[in-house]
XYZ file of C-alpha atoms in Angstrom:
718
model
C -10.557 -43.110 -6.437
C -10.325 -41.047 -3.554
C -10.324 -37.480 -3.537
C -8.267 -34.903 -1.439
C -8.581 -31.406 -0.607
C -5.195 -29.677 -0.799
C -4.298 -25.854 -0.584
C -2.146 -25.169 -3.393
C 1.641 -24.344 -2.590
C 2.912 -23.071 -5.899
C 2.270 -19.210 -5.127
C 0.767 -16.818 -3.111
C -2.860 -17.104 -4.022
C -3.360 -20.265 -1.823
C -6.065 -21.694 -3.584
C -8.064 -24.629 -2.560
C -7.792 -27.755 -5.181
C -9.458 -31.096 -5.451
C -6.813 -33.757 -5.952
C -8.212 -36.841 -7.285
C -6.085 -40.023 -6.739
C -5.751 -43.548 -7.960
C -3.935 -45.319 -5.607
C -0.558 -43.395 -5.534
C -1.050 -41.701 -8.854
C -2.823 -38.444 -9.270
C -5.564 -38.791 -11.796
C -6.769 -35.335 -11.747
C -6.409 -32.028 -10.179
C -9.656 -29.103 -10.082
C -10.533 -26.237 -8.096
C -12.024 -26.900 -5.047
C -15.481 -25.332 -5.413
C -15.980 -25.904 -1.600
C -12.998 -23.611 -0.296
C -13.693 -20.998 1.930
C -11.241 -18.500 0.153
C -10.975 -19.700 -3.486
C -14.274 -20.915 -4.356
C -13.096 -23.601 -7.049
C -10.628 -21.132 -8.631
C -8.081 -22.782 -10.351
C -4.748 -21.625 -12.379
C -2.444 -23.422 -14.578
C 0.241 -23.825 -11.821
C -2.100 -25.417 -9.415
C -3.617 -27.719 -12.192
C 0.104 -28.789 -12.845
C 0.177 -30.392 -9.348
C -0.150 -33.956 -10.599
C 2.514 -33.035 -13.339
C 4.603 -32.023 -10.635
C 4.301 -35.049 -8.205
C 5.129 -37.336 -10.868
C 7.888 -35.355 -12.555
C 10.760 -38.055 -13.262
C 13.696 -35.498 -12.883
C 12.725 -35.162 -9.248
C 15.256 -35.930 -6.793
C 14.069 -38.868 -4.396
C 17.343 -39.404 -2.532
C 20.527 -37.300 -1.654
C 23.432 -36.626 -4.147
C 26.984 -36.488 -2.764
C 29.976 -35.035 -4.965
C 32.518 -37.672 -5.655
C 35.669 -37.213 -7.611
C 34.052 -34.388 -9.384
C 30.613 -36.184 -9.949
C 27.035 -35.977 -8.091
C 26.293 -39.447 -7.404
C 23.190 -40.963 -5.432
C 23.724 -42.141 -1.770
C 22.064 -42.813 1.651
C 20.833 -40.281 3.630
C 23.240 -41.188 6.683
C 26.122 -40.895 3.844
C 25.035 -37.601 3.041
C 24.917 -36.493 6.851
C 27.958 -37.683 7.295
C 29.772 -35.659 4.620
C 28.155 -32.599 5.907
C 28.968 -33.458 9.607
C 32.724 -34.105 8.469
C 33.046 -30.888 6.575
C 30.796 -27.920 7.529
C 31.723 -28.070 11.303
C 35.471 -28.167 10.299
C 35.193 -25.366 8.229
C 33.262 -23.237 10.614
C 35.737 -24.055 13.443
C 38.610 -23.114 11.258
C 37.239 -19.839 9.218
C 34.253 -18.824 11.708
C 30.595 -18.765 11.508
C 30.277 -15.778 9.246
C 32.443 -18.124 6.734
C 28.788 -19.771 6.056
C 26.358 -18.208 3.791
C 22.680 -19.047 3.678
C 20.665 -18.401 0.612
C 16.708 -19.189 1.249
C 14.732 -19.177 -2.117
C 11.149 -18.199 -2.840
C 9.649 -21.678 -2.333
C 10.919 -21.888 1.230
C 8.026 -19.496 2.396
C 5.553 -21.888 0.673
C 6.440 -24.837 2.620
C 5.784 -25.279 6.434
C 8.748 -27.251 7.182
C 11.201 -24.931 5.701
C 9.299 -21.922 7.200
C 9.070 -23.285 10.554
C 12.254 -25.143 10.791
C 14.662 -23.281 8.846
C 14.983 -20.391 11.507
C 16.211 -22.799 13.735
C 18.738 -23.895 11.540
C 19.622 -20.437 10.354
C 20.180 -19.393 14.071
C 22.097 -22.449 15.099
C 24.610 -21.411 12.113
C 25.087 -18.234 13.651
C 26.181 -16.319 10.448
C 25.393 -12.729 9.551
C 25.716 -13.644 5.557
C 22.164 -14.472 5.364
C 20.315 -14.091 2.042
C 16.837 -14.382 0.629
C 15.191 -13.857 -2.450
C 13.225 -10.999 -0.715
C 16.123 -8.926 -1.510
C 15.584 -9.563 -5.308
C 12.104 -8.423 -5.033
C 10.356 -6.968 -2.153
C 12.738 -5.830 0.591
C 11.688 -2.013 0.302
C 8.053 -2.703 1.138
C 9.508 -4.457 4.375
C 11.909 -1.378 5.021
C 9.071 0.893 4.489
C 6.551 -0.938 6.736
C 8.965 -1.805 9.469
C 9.507 2.284 9.718
C 5.886 3.097 8.909
C 4.259 0.880 11.201
C 6.592 -0.783 13.547
C 7.004 -4.242 11.950
C 8.589 -5.064 8.593
C 5.419 -7.900 8.121
C 2.693 -5.225 8.962
C 2.020 -4.727 5.570
C -1.655 -3.176 4.660
C -3.205 -4.888 1.320
C -6.099 -3.729 -0.519
C -9.577 -4.604 0.393
C -10.211 -5.795 -2.844
C -13.895 -7.288 -2.191
C -15.127 -3.832 -1.066
C -13.119 -1.096 -2.675
C -14.756 0.949 -5.374
C -11.283 2.606 -6.588
C -7.889 0.528 -6.898
C -4.683 2.550 -7.965
C -2.280 -0.699 -8.997
C 1.542 0.302 -9.589
C 3.906 -2.367 -11.320
C 1.458 -5.241 -10.615
C -0.299 -7.558 -12.568
C -2.337 -9.869 -10.093
C -4.151 -11.228 -12.795
C -1.075 -13.101 -13.587
C 0.493 -13.447 -10.366
C -2.697 -13.851 -8.400
C -1.265 -10.956 -6.074
C 1.987 -10.642 -4.458
C 2.310 -9.162 -0.767
C -1.365 -9.757 -1.386
C -2.536 -12.977 -1.227
C -5.831 -13.001 -3.551
C -7.199 -16.204 -5.297
C -8.898 -15.419 -8.259
C -7.844 -11.937 -8.890
C -9.677 -11.423 -12.153
C -12.915 -12.255 -10.406
C -12.220 -9.769 -7.506
C -11.182 -6.870 -9.837
C -14.259 -7.700 -11.978
C -15.977 -7.107 -8.681
C -14.947 -3.851 -8.440
C -16.235 -2.878 -12.088
C -19.377 -4.622 -11.588
C -20.085 -2.501 -8.371
C -19.534 0.789 -10.421
C -15.635 1.247 -9.284
C -12.785 2.133 -11.432
C -9.288 0.437 -11.836
C -6.319 2.232 -12.708
C -2.810 0.539 -13.620
C 0.342 2.275 -13.845
C 2.867 0.064 -15.718
C 4.928 0.250 -18.819
C 3.396 -2.424 -20.323
C 0.130 -3.089 -21.353
C -0.351 -6.072 -18.983
C -3.210 -8.495 -18.809
C -4.131 -6.572 -15.711
C -3.854 -3.396 -17.403
C -5.990 -4.711 -20.327
C -9.211 -4.794 -18.242
C -8.503 -1.554 -16.307
C -10.452 1.583 -17.059
C -7.230 3.636 -17.233
C -3.754 2.463 -18.078
C -0.549 4.939 -17.637
C 2.586 3.600 -19.336
C 4.990 4.982 -17.204
C 8.686 5.179 -18.076
C 10.280 2.569 -15.754
C 12.095 3.392 -12.675
C 9.950 6.607 -11.826
C 7.108 5.595 -9.867
C 8.286 7.474 -6.750
C 8.076 10.327 -8.979
C 4.630 9.866 -9.835
C 3.356 9.003 -6.287
C 4.892 12.092 -4.718
C 3.312 14.453 -7.606
C -0.130 12.633 -6.354
C 1.025 13.602 -2.824
C 1.825 17.203 -3.855
C -1.724 17.452 -5.752
C -3.464 16.188 -2.594
C -1.981 19.051 -0.546
C -2.359 21.723 -3.127
C -6.064 21.269 -3.884
C -6.807 20.893 -0.313
C -7.809 17.152 -1.037
C -6.281 15.564 1.984
C -9.113 14.077 3.930
C -7.739 12.097 7.168
C -10.862 10.703 7.970
C -10.298 8.831 11.627
C -6.860 8.513 11.087
C -5.609 11.912 12.527
C -5.125 10.694 15.958
C -3.044 7.782 14.788
C -0.380 9.521 12.390
C 2.672 11.838 12.888
C 4.783 13.460 10.277
C 2.109 15.023 8.146
C 3.639 18.288 7.864
C 7.000 17.039 7.202
C 5.215 14.867 4.065
C 3.525 18.125 2.948
C 7.025 20.005 3.017
C 8.787 17.117 0.980
C 6.161 17.106 -1.468
C 6.688 20.808 -2.708
C 9.201 19.960 -5.499
C 7.115 17.345 -7.111
C 4.751 19.152 -8.862
C 2.967 17.243 -11.996
C 4.735 19.732 -14.397
C 8.075 18.900 -12.717
C 7.741 15.270 -12.980
C 5.741 14.897 -16.464
C 9.075 14.668 -18.619
C 10.699 12.094 -16.745
C 7.662 9.888 -16.020
C 6.471 10.098 -19.671
C 2.791 11.251 -18.231
C 1.306 14.440 -18.773
C 0.569 16.940 -16.061
C -3.162 17.190 -16.144
C -3.467 13.102 -16.343
C -1.424 13.009 -13.082
C -3.839 15.646 -11.519
C -6.932 13.525 -12.815
C -5.466 10.733 -11.196
C -4.930 12.364 -7.663
C -8.410 13.884 -7.868
C -10.295 10.757 -8.804
C -8.359 8.942 -5.802
C -9.166 11.565 -3.460
C -12.901 11.323 -4.569
C -13.714 7.839 -4.608
C -15.800 6.616 -1.665
C -13.614 3.919 -0.679
C -9.881 3.521 -2.583
C -6.837 1.700 -2.192
C -3.540 2.133 -3.693
C -1.254 -1.258 -4.236
C 2.160 -1.164 -5.323
C 4.090 -4.446 -6.302
C 7.424 -5.686 -7.877
C 7.181 -3.338 -10.507
C 7.758 -0.481 -7.857
C 10.113 -2.268 -5.432
C 13.280 -3.039 -7.974
C 13.956 0.111 -8.883
C 16.457 2.375 -7.637
C 13.805 4.617 -5.498
C 12.080 1.381 -4.245
C 11.747 1.855 -0.850
C 10.323 5.643 -1.347
C 8.021 4.356 -3.868
C 6.797 1.631 -1.227
C 6.595 4.134 1.236
C 4.770 6.805 -0.719
C 1.976 3.980 -1.736
C 1.066 3.904 2.335
C 1.453 7.850 2.385
C -1.155 8.024 0.097
C -3.582 5.481 1.531
C -3.280 7.758 4.749
C -3.762 10.912 2.843
C -7.139 9.790 1.312
C -8.027 8.313 4.491
C -8.398 4.913 3.179
C -5.679 3.161 5.435
C -7.369 0.743 7.775
C -10.774 1.431 6.300
C -13.100 -0.912 4.974
C -12.732 -0.676 1.163
C -9.067 0.681 1.474
C -6.193 -0.607 2.474
C -6.221 -2.851 5.536
C -4.170 -5.095 8.111
C -5.317 -8.894 7.762
C -5.204 -10.584 11.150
C -3.645 -14.174 10.752
C -4.939 -17.145 12.744
C -1.255 -18.557 13.669
C 1.856 -16.710 14.114
C 0.782 -13.207 13.274
C 4.246 -11.335 12.872
C 3.362 -8.175 14.230
C 2.291 -8.984 17.437
C 4.494 -7.507 20.265
C 2.098 -8.405 23.102
C 2.035 -4.607 24.209
C 5.635 -3.922 23.498
C 6.958 -1.084 21.747
C 10.273 -1.025 20.433
C 11.948 0.597 17.598
C 12.357 -1.392 14.450
C 15.514 -0.386 12.524
C 17.506 -1.856 9.487
C 21.297 -1.540 8.941
C 22.192 -3.291 12.462
C 25.194 -4.545 10.322
C 26.692 -4.159 6.973
C 28.066 -6.401 4.678
C 31.880 -7.016 4.737
C 32.882 -5.919 1.127
C 30.552 -3.459 0.165
C 29.072 -2.010 3.137
C 25.338 -2.854 2.281
C 22.677 -2.676 4.692
C 21.138 -5.684 6.838
C 17.262 -5.507 6.515
C 15.078 -7.783 8.477
C 18.342 -9.992 9.565
C 19.517 -10.458 5.868
C 21.854 -8.809 3.527
C 21.426 -7.735 -0.085
C 22.153 -10.658 -2.476
C 23.409 -8.418 -4.602
C 26.694 -8.548 -2.677
C 26.756 -12.542 -2.309
C 28.968 -12.970 -4.727
C 31.604 -10.299 -3.426
C 31.425 -11.900 -0.184
C 32.545 -15.257 -1.829
C 35.109 -13.880 -4.285
C 37.048 -11.225 -1.836
C 39.757 -12.591 0.159
C 40.007 -11.817 3.841
C 38.948 -12.249 7.116
C 35.438 -13.273 6.803
C 35.406 -14.561 3.494
C 32.485 -16.791 2.723
C 33.749 -20.143 2.132
C 30.667 -22.301 2.128
C 27.010 -21.822 0.860
C 23.659 -23.492 1.810
C 20.674 -22.882 -0.253
C 17.321 -23.737 1.011
C 14.702 -24.297 -1.778
C 16.425 -21.465 -3.886
C 18.194 -21.280 -7.691
C 19.902 -17.971 -7.113
C 22.111 -18.779 -10.131
C 18.898 -17.582 -12.043
C 17.049 -15.556 -9.923
C 19.791 -12.966 -8.754
C 21.572 -10.089 -10.071
C 24.730 -10.303 -12.421
C 24.162 -14.193 -12.400
C 27.189 -14.833 -14.163
C 29.631 -13.697 -11.656
C 27.715 -15.469 -8.989
C 28.391 -18.800 -11.133
C 31.921 -18.059 -11.277
C 31.801 -17.610 -7.191
C 30.232 -20.747 -6.520
C 32.648 -22.682 -8.433
C 35.192 -21.591 -5.742
C 33.281 -22.234 -2.634
C 35.127 -24.595 -0.566
C 31.596 -26.795 0.254
C 28.206 -26.306 -0.827
C 24.857 -27.966 0.419
C 21.491 -27.418 -1.039
C 18.250 -28.604 -0.065
C 16.221 -28.892 -3.276
C 13.837 -31.504 -5.143
C 15.845 -30.493 -8.341
C 19.528 -30.542 -9.617
C 19.198 -27.310 -11.137
C 21.404 -24.303 -12.313
C 22.393 -23.889 -8.621
C 22.688 -27.033 -7.081
C 24.343 -28.489 -9.709
C 27.509 -26.642 -7.879
C 26.640 -28.494 -4.669
C 28.598 -30.916 -3.129
C 25.573 -32.427 -1.185
C 21.970 -32.244 -2.429
C 19.129 -33.249 0.394
C 15.813 -33.398 -1.652
C 12.294 -33.351 0.368
C 9.132 -34.756 -0.333
C 6.612 -33.443 -3.073
C 3.793 -30.858 -2.055
C 1.223 -33.700 -1.963
C 3.547 -35.793 0.424
C 3.648 -33.267 3.158
C 1.073 -31.233 5.361
C 0.988 -27.721 4.499
C 0.011 -24.249 6.456
C 0.338 -20.880 4.559
C 2.044 -19.229 7.721
C 3.111 -16.451 6.154
C 0.692 -15.758 3.189
C -2.292 -15.724 5.287
C -0.700 -12.576 7.068
C -1.239 -10.831 3.720
C -4.415 -12.258 2.792
C -7.442 -10.085 1.316
C -9.930 -12.007 4.040
C -8.754 -13.609 7.250
C -8.871 -17.528 6.389
C -7.023 -20.604 7.845
C -6.526 -23.962 6.295
C -4.719 -26.881 7.128
C -3.727 -29.386 4.482
C -2.352 -32.900 5.731
C -0.128 -34.857 3.470
C -2.253 -36.487 0.595
C 0.210 -39.368 -0.014
C 3.346 -41.292 1.825
C 6.689 -40.854 0.877
C 10.193 -42.776 1.514
C 11.319 -38.954 1.400
C 12.276 -37.227 5.083
C 10.165 -34.421 5.659
C 12.075 -31.078 5.203
C 11.675 -30.342 8.944
C 13.427 -33.575 10.068
C 16.414 -32.514 7.797
C 16.569 -29.178 8.814
C 16.776 -30.641 12.403
C 19.771 -32.907 11.676
C 21.506 -30.142 10.003
C 20.903 -28.020 13.086
C 22.634 -30.785 15.299
C 25.465 -30.893 13.160
C 26.229 -27.181 13.223
C 25.278 -26.711 17.038
C 27.990 -29.529 17.550
C 25.756 -32.495 18.796
C 26.543 -34.161 15.561
C 24.502 -36.019 12.961
C 22.845 -38.367 15.486
C 21.631 -35.879 17.759
C 18.070 -36.616 19.145
C 15.435 -35.329 16.679
C 13.073 -35.342 19.340
C 14.809 -33.318 21.534
C 15.494 -30.780 18.930
C 11.793 -30.718 18.077
C 10.909 -30.595 21.608
C 13.551 -27.301 21.575
C 11.602 -25.561 18.609
C 8.241 -26.556 19.990
C 9.321 -24.987 23.374
C 10.430 -21.918 21.558
C 7.176 -21.480 19.586
C 4.871 -22.053 22.776
C 6.661 -19.259 24.278
C 6.179 -17.059 21.505
C 2.660 -17.977 21.172
C 2.272 -17.460 24.882
C 0.796 -20.952 25.699
C 2.153 -24.139 27.282
C 3.797 -26.467 25.179
C 2.000 -29.411 26.753
C -1.332 -28.226 25.190
C -0.348 -29.707 21.738
C -0.727 -33.222 23.242
C 1.702 -35.931 21.588
C 1.831 -34.003 17.992
C 5.558 -33.317 16.820
C 6.836 -31.820 13.964
C 4.914 -28.868 11.989
C 1.511 -30.055 13.458
C 2.504 -29.367 16.819
C 4.022 -26.007 15.994
C 0.889 -24.804 14.090
C -1.514 -26.229 16.739
C 0.715 -24.002 19.348
C 0.439 -20.874 17.172
C -3.510 -21.300 16.559
C -3.859 -21.645 20.239
C -1.802 -18.630 20.942
C -3.901 -16.867 17.966
C -6.803 -14.239 18.169
C -9.452 -16.659 16.829
C -9.560 -19.424 19.634
C -8.951 -21.997 17.058
C -6.567 -25.343 17.500
C -5.195 -27.520 14.671
C -8.032 -30.416 15.208
C -10.576 -27.272 14.286
C -8.982 -27.051 10.778
C -8.329 -30.889 10.691
C -12.309 -30.736 11.131
C -12.659 -28.451 8.146
C -10.773 -29.459 5.257
C -11.836 -26.832 2.937
C -10.733 -23.962 5.608
C -12.019 -21.649 8.124
C -13.585 -18.576 6.835
C -12.775 -15.756 9.740
C -14.423 -13.063 7.893
C -13.470 -9.705 6.302
C -10.873 -7.637 7.224
C -11.552 -4.919 9.800
C -10.123 -2.121 11.398
C -6.753 -2.751 13.505
C -5.500 0.844 14.291
C -3.946 1.558 16.807
C -3.313 -2.110 18.159
C -1.524 -3.110 15.000
C 0.966 -0.426 15.542
C 4.434 -1.051 17.241
C 6.188 1.953 16.290
C 7.845 3.482 19.964
C 5.542 6.300 19.209
C 2.371 3.795 18.783
C 1.549 5.910 15.652
C 2.127 5.553 12.025
C 5.203 7.386 11.509
C 4.557 8.977 8.022
C 7.892 10.597 7.951
C 10.633 8.083 9.526
C 13.978 9.789 9.133
C 15.311 6.469 7.639
C 13.413 7.133 4.720
C 12.974 10.657 4.164
C 16.782 10.734 4.139
C 16.603 9.372 0.682
C 14.268 12.229 -0.692
C 16.762 14.886 -1.617
C 18.602 11.934 -4.259
C 15.237 11.816 -5.817
C 14.661 15.445 -5.881
C 18.146 15.402 -7.747
C 16.326 13.437 -10.537
C 13.698 16.294 -11.326
C 17.068 18.292 -12.901
C 18.446 15.698 -14.759
C 17.810 15.242 -18.695
C 15.599 12.376 -19.815
C 17.867 9.533 -20.814
C 16.951 8.192 -24.423
C 18.437 4.684 -23.654
C 16.239 1.448 -23.790
C 15.798 0.086 -20.622
C 15.138 -3.211 -19.604
C 11.779 -4.971 -17.635
C 10.951 -7.954 -16.358
C 7.228 -9.530 -16.873
C 4.800 -12.086 -15.182
C 3.689 -15.157 -16.859
C 0.522 -17.241 -15.909
C 1.958 -20.423 -15.852
C 5.481 -19.558 -14.433
C 6.674 -18.622 -10.964
C 9.938 -17.560 -11.065
C 12.420 -20.168 -12.093
C 10.976 -23.208 -10.392
C 8.169 -24.476 -12.677
C 9.503 -24.603 -16.189
C 10.383 -28.412 -16.115
C 6.431 -29.037 -16.406
C 5.321 -29.706 -19.904
C 1.879 -28.188 -19.019
C 3.159 -24.958 -18.110
C 5.850 -24.201 -20.820
C 3.488 -24.228 -23.726
C 1.313 -21.419 -25.234
C 1.988 -17.751 -24.059
C 4.770 -18.738 -21.514
C 7.504 -17.649 -24.342
C 10.965 -16.260 -23.398
C 11.080 -13.552 -25.707
C 12.218 -9.539 -25.665
C 9.089 -7.789 -26.140
C 9.716 -4.254 -27.839
C 7.451 -1.284 -29.505
C 7.180 -1.310 -33.250
C 8.838 2.117 -33.326
C 11.735 0.719 -31.500
C 11.852 -2.261 -33.691
C 11.599 -0.310 -37.072
C 14.556 2.184 -35.508
C 16.635 -0.698 -34.833
C 16.131 -2.762 -37.446
C 14.678 -5.618 -35.603
C 11.795 -7.914 -36.645
C 9.002 -10.260 -35.008
C 10.291 -13.498 -34.902
C 13.859 -12.719 -35.623
C 16.910 -12.629 -33.096
C 18.379 -9.835 -31.181
C 21.638 -9.372 -28.778
C 20.584 -7.591 -25.525
C 23.554 -6.053 -23.595
C 24.165 -4.095 -20.470
C 26.973 -3.614 -18.270
C 27.028 -6.727 -16.708
C 26.253 -9.430 -19.819
C 24.445 -10.043 -22.735
C 22.190 -12.568 -23.949
C 20.782 -13.480 -27.450
C 16.870 -13.700 -27.308
C 13.925 -13.724 -29.838
C 12.366 -10.619 -30.738
C 8.633 -10.262 -30.172
C 7.395 -6.761 -31.578
C 4.176 -5.437 -30.215
C 2.676 -2.004 -28.788
C 1.837 -3.462 -25.714
C 4.915 -2.466 -24.554
C 5.897 1.409 -23.866
C 8.612 3.210 -26.757
C 11.934 3.093 -24.891
C 11.283 -0.462 -23.243
C 12.269 -3.675 -23.622
C 10.748 -6.675 -21.690
C 12.368 -10.331 -21.028
C 10.603 -12.594 -18.025
C 12.765 -13.433 -15.248
C 13.974 -17.016 -14.313
C 14.564 -18.912 -17.576
C 18.172 -19.658 -18.795
C 17.896 -23.365 -18.352
C 20.804 -23.882 -21.040
C 23.671 -25.111 -19.003
C 25.450 -28.350 -18.232
C 25.024 -30.258 -15.358
C 21.650 -29.990 -14.492
C 18.478 -32.931 -14.792
C 15.488 -31.192 -15.927
C 14.453 -32.435 -19.554
C 11.617 -30.187 -20.252
C 13.147 -27.058 -18.731
C 16.569 -27.627 -20.974
C 14.177 -28.012 -24.083
C 12.832 -24.582 -23.247
C 15.692 -22.947 -22.116
C 15.025 -19.478 -22.803
C 17.653 -16.980 -21.593
C 18.741 -15.798 -18.024
C 17.880 -12.010 -17.811
C 19.903 -11.910 -14.555
C 22.995 -12.062 -16.694
C 21.903 -8.379 -17.638
C 21.136 -7.279 -14.158
C 23.434 -4.860 -12.925
C 24.591 -5.657 -9.415
C 25.866 -2.365 -8.887
C 22.337 -0.742 -9.153
C 20.275 -0.973 -5.905
C 17.575 0.810 -4.174
C 20.119 2.851 -1.781
C 18.110 2.359 1.592
C 17.580 -1.391 1.234
C 20.183 -2.828 -1.145
C 17.442 -4.423 -3.357
C 18.735 -4.692 -6.894
C 17.421 -2.828 -9.920
C 15.549 -5.048 -12.366
C 13.073 -2.627 -13.770
C 14.885 0.148 -15.510
C 18.263 -1.527 -16.400
C 20.250 0.288 -19.397
C 20.661 -1.886 -22.329
C 21.372 -1.812 -26.049
C 19.742 -4.343 -28.278
C 20.762 -5.016 -31.802
C 19.500 -7.634 -34.601
C 21.590 -11.062 -34.603
C 22.010 -11.657 -38.828
């Protein structure tokens, strides 16, 4: 028996695990008590790492479609098919005829995170899509204009704050999201133990709301109204306290003026929260010695998602808690700091191009996935004829999924980089699998940029594998689309990627010695980072390196043209009149749909593991007893839920944890289609709530789809 320390790559928490190995078998997984960040914490996802590694449904060889059937082939045969078909299609129809969709797991994989961009750039398409436009792009949009870079995102200093206001977030279940925070329960408990307060705004009494001091069951989709009302109170009652922020901000008077219509009384009816409660929330936030406001998926997946994301940070500024111990602070990652401009200040902008069919804006180089089906189904110059999915399952995770299913069936060619034959990859002509998490090295390049404490941890592969590492697969694809063919020198392509990484890091590529692949890139990024670290340092510290608590970073963290926090950028405030218009509208009595997080589930990827589909991971429609009685629904019965986009039949769960007027169905299920290879998931199929998601309901600025607040009708199935 041997034990390998491993950083869990299955969600954003980056917990340290101890994996016990009996030869090539995983004998056990437990939390690593010596890990400098998670200190032994483990959740059901991490504990299932062995089940994932040994899942018999995992693909271990490429599949190619022949005579309509996917069959196992050699790697050379698979790349020969790609080489034959993809360059010819690009030559005939142009590079924009190829679309790329990168799913959430691609961020949790060092190979795809580091080498995916080289392949994407070589394809050269404007039709690039990711899971970010399903759940978080509004936060990147607002951060880009406020601070100068879309990844300059402040996170709550959980370990030192004394007042935490959370909106649309359930970190006890998610372990943080756009906030890397292992053992969120323990960190939240620490707030209470030091005499602090936790306030949750959520239409559902989530597990996080259950431990909070206050829970406000807001009407879905109205968070921006509430946040503006809090801003209004701070100005009206002279509670704005900038502390040391005043020299670093601009636009304060504009925000004051914009907040004028949003009095607590004016928003009370729409939000469902009493005006006096709103005033109390603002006063307590302002009075707290150290406070942080944090909004997550419930705030970003609504029609005013960008305004809500912006107002979260506006509140942190107005209470003097931005960039302050115990407030909302900017992590300083050891490698690949995305907001490092090395002294250059250039305006960040969105909308550099727009989608062909609906004119939706580009943000961070990607288009809203809500329009991917349009681009495939609509004839004309620039029509998408080929699709490459990288670790993604958009048929379950993107809006109006039924229409996307229709679109994928009309593609000329499709490639999926995926370890499963799932609801999306079943449409592919070529499927290229990768190794399991225990068979590949790992460094959380993106997630450490959002961590509530500065840490760094490198995980070498714990087990050997006959499956090529994804970075090699991506380089072979890069060679094909770049015109050098499937036999291009991988070493030369790797040298090219490493040379660019060294240039960005400001170091000489030779300092990494004879390393190759992700090891070389991470070493170069560490050497160019702020801590004088090398990969060898991390290899000598298998439980991680603690780089300390978050520290103030203003003004150096800012890369706006002015060098200041642009508190009222035109690109964002242009949408405020649309929000003002909501104040005069009558409150609709129609039921609305929201999603919900589940501890053992991470979107659509982990439902084929028996340990994670037990217990409380149930795909049900939760509804309040008053609504159930009115509609004739009974607990354990079945209901038909309809929206403009589609319908699903789902079991009913009657609970007073949900606000009246709201239905909640978890996201990422619906494993009941033909042509997949996922035995456990099929046996626990659930329903695909994205059949109900309306791809015409979007956040106006970012193009992100509304997933919280979808108008629906529900009736019993007899």
